[in-house]
Coordinates of C-alpha atoms in Angstrom, one line a residue:
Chain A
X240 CA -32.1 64.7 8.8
X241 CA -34.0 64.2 5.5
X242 CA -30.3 63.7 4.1
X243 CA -30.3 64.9 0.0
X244 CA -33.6 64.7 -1.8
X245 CA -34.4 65.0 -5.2
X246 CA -38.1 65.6 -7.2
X247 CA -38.9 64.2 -9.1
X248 CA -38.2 60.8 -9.0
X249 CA -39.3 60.3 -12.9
X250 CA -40.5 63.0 -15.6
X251 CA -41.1 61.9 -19.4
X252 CA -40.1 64.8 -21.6
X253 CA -41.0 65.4 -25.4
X254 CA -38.0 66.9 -27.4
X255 CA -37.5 70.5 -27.2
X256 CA -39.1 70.5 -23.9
X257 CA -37.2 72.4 -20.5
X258 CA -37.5 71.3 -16.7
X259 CA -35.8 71.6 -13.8
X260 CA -34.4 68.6 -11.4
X261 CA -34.6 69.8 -8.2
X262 CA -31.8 68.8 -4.9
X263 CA -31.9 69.6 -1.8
X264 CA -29.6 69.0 1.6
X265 CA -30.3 69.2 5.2
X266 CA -26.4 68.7 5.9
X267 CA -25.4 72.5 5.4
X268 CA -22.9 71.0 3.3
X269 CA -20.7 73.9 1.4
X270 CA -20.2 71.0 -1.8
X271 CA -22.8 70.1 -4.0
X272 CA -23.2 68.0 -7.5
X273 CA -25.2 67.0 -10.3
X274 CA -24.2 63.8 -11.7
X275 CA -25.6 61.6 -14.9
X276 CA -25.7 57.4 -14.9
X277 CA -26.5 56.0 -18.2
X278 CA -27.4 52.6 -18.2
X279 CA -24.8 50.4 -17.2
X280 CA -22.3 52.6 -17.2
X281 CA -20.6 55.0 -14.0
X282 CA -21.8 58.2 -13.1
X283 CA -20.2 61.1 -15.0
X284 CA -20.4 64.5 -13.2
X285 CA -22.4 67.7 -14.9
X286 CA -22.2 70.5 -12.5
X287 CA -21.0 71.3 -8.9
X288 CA -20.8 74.1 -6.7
X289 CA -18.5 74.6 -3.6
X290 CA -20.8 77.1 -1.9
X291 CA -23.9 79.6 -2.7
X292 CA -23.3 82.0 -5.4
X293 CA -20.0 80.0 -6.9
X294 CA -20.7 77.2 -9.5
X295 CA -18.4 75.9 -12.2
X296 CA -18.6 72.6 -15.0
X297 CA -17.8 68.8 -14.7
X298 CA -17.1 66.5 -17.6
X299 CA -20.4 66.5 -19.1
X300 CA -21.9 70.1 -18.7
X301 CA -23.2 70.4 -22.2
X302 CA -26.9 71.2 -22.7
X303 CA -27.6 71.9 -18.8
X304 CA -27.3 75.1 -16.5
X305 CA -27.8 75.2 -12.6
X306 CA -27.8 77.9 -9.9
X307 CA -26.9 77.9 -6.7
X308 CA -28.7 80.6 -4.6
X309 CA -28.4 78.9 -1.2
X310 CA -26.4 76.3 0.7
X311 CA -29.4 74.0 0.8
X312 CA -30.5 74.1 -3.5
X313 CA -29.1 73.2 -6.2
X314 CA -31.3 73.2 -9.3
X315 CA -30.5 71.3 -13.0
X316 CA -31.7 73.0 -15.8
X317 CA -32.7 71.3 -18.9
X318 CA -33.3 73.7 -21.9
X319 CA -34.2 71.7 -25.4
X320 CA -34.4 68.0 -24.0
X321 CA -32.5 65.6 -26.4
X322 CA -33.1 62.0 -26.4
X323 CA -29.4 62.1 -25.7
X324 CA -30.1 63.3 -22.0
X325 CA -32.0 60.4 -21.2
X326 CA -30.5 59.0 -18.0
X327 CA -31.0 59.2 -14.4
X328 CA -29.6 62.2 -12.8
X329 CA -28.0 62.4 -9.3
X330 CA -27.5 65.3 -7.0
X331 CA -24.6 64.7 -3.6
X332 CA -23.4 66.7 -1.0
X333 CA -20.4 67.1 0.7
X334 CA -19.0 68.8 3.7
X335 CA -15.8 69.5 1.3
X336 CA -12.1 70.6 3.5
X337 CA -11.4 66.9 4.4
X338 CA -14.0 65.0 3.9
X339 CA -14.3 63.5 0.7
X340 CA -17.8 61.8 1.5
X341 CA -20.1 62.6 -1.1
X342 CA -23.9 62.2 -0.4
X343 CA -26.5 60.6 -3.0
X344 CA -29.9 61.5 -3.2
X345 CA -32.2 58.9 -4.5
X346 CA -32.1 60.0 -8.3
X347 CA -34.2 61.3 -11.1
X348 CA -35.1 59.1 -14.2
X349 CA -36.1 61.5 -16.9
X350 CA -36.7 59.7 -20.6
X351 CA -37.0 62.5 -23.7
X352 CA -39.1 60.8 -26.4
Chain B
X174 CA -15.7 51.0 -24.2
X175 CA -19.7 51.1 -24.5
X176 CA -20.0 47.8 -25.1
X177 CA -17.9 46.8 -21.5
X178 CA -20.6 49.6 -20.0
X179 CA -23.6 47.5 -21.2
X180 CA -22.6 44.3 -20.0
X181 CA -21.4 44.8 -16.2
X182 CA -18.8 42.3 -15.3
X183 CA -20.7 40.5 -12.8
X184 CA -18.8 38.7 -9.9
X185 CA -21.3 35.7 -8.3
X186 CA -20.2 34.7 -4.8
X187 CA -21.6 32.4 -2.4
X188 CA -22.5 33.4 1.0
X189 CA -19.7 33.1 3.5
X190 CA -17.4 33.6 0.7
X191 CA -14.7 36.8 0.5
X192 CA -14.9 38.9 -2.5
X193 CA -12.6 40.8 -4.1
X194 CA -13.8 43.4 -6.8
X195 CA -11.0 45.3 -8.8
X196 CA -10.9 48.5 -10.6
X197 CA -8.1 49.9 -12.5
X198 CA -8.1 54.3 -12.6
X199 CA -6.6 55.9 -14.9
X200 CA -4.8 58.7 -13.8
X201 CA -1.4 58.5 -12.1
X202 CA -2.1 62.2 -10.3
X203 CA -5.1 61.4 -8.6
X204 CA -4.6 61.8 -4.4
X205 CA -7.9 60.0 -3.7
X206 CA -10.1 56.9 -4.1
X207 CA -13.4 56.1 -2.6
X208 CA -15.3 52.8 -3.3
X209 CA -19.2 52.7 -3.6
X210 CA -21.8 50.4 -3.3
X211 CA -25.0 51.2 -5.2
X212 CA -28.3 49.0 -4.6
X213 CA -31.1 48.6 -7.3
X214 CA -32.7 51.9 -7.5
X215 CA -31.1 54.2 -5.4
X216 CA -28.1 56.6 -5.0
X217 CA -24.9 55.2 -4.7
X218 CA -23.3 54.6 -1.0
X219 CA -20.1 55.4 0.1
X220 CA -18.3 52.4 1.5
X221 CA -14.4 53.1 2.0
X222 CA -11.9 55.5 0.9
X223 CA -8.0 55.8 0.5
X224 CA -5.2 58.5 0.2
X225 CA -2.8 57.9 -2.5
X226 CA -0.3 57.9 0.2
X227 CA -2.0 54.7 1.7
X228 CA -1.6 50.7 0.2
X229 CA -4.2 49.6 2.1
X230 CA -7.4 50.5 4.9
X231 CA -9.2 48.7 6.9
X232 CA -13.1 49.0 7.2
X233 CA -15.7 47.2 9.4
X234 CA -15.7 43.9 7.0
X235 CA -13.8 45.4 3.8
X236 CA -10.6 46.6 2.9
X237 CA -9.4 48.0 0.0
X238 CA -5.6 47.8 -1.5
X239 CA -4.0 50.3 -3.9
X240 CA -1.3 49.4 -6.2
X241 CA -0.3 52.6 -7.5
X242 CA 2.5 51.0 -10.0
X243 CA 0.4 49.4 -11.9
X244 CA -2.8 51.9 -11.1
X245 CA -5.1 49.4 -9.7
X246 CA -7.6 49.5 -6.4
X247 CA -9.4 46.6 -5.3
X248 CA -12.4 46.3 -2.6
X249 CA -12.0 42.7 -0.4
X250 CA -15.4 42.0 1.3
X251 CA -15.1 38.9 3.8
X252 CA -18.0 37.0 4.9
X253 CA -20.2 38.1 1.7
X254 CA -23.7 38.6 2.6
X255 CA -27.2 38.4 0.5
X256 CA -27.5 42.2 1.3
X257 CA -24.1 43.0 0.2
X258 CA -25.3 41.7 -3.4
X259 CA -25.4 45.8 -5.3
X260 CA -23.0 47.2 -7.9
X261 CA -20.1 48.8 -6.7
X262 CA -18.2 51.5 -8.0
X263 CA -14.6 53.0 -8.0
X264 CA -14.2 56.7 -8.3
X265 CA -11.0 58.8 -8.2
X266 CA -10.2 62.4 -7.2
X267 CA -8.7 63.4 -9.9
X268 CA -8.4 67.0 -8.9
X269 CA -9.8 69.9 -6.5
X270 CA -13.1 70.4 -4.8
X271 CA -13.4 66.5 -4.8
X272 CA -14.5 66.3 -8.7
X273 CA -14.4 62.3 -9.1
X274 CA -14.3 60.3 -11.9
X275 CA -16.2 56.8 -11.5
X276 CA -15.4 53.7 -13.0
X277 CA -17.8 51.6 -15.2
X278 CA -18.5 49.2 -11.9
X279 CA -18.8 45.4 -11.1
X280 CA -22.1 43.8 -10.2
X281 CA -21.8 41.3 -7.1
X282 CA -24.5 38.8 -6.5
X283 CA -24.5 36.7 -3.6
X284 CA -26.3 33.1 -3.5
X285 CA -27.4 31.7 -0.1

């Protein structure tokens, strides 16, 4: 089991400019999640999704969209970088009903200059 | 505050030593908390979790202890080791589908 994995592991963007993070899991986990850690600081959570087709906002969900079209993906879009989006970005995966483990992939550092 | 996020309490431990890393949540409701480890460049790691019904659980060299009266967790390491040196974060369930809400987290370095 690859586990969660996450491309790509850094991106520069200009303002104004779109991507997409991608995640993927192995796990067939039903939970998924897009987190953001600015420097120093905890993780604050964007988006999740408790299974394909359902997907719903976290704390911080301005400035970002996702899709969940499968079990295994869960894409982050960026529309309009902002310098204020500079972070690293981190998707996890959970089996959700009773188990509270979350997985980590390894991150995404994107800077917008 | 930003400034506290900045400038990570750190917590500097021998080796051999037991550590004890607090965190205080902040909401009274939550049913959940889960501690974290996170080393230098990678996604964090889950280390030990506790029901709100709990006061304290038993791991394979940590436990963690919940006060809910005065809304404080703490994460007791014994026998520190070098590779146990990472940041480690609190986080709280503080509703459904497991939605958690970290803590700012304490940096533990471990001399030899």
């Amino acid at each position: 089991n690859a586990g969660v994995t996450q491309t790509p592991k850094f991106r520069i963007l200009k303002i104004g400019q779109s991507m997409t993070l991608q995640c993927t899991q192995d796990m067939n986990h039903n939970y998924m999640y897009w987190y953001r850690q600015d420097p120093g600081m905890g993780l604050k959570l964007i988006y999740y999704s408790v299974g394909a087709g359902i997907t719903d906002k976290g704390e911080v969900p301005n400035g970002y969209n996702v899709s969940r079209s499968t079990t295994e993906d869960f894409p982050l879009r960026l529309e309009l970088a902002a310098p204020s989006q500079t972070s690293v970005y981190f998707c996890a995966s959970s089996r959700g009903q009773g188990s509270y483990e979350q997985y980590f992939g390894p991150g995404t550092r994107l800077t917008v200059t | 505050g930003e400034s506290v996020g900045l400038h990570l309490p750190t917590l500097s431990v021998q080796e051999g030593d037991n550590s004890i890393i607090n965190c205080a949540y902040s909401n009274s409701a939550s049913d959940y908390f889960i501690w974290y480890k996170q080393e230098s460049g990678k996604g964090p790691q889950f280390i030990i979790d506790i029901r709100s019904n709990m006061d304290k659980r038993q791991g394979q060299r940590v436990t963690v202890l919940l006060n809910k009266t005065v809304k404080h967790l703490s994460l007791q390491i014994a026998a520190t080791q070098p590779g146990d040196s990472a940041v480690y974060f609190c986080a709280e369930n503080q509703g459904g589908f497991q939605k958690l809400v970290f803590g700012t987290g304490t940096r533990l370095l471990v001399s030899p």
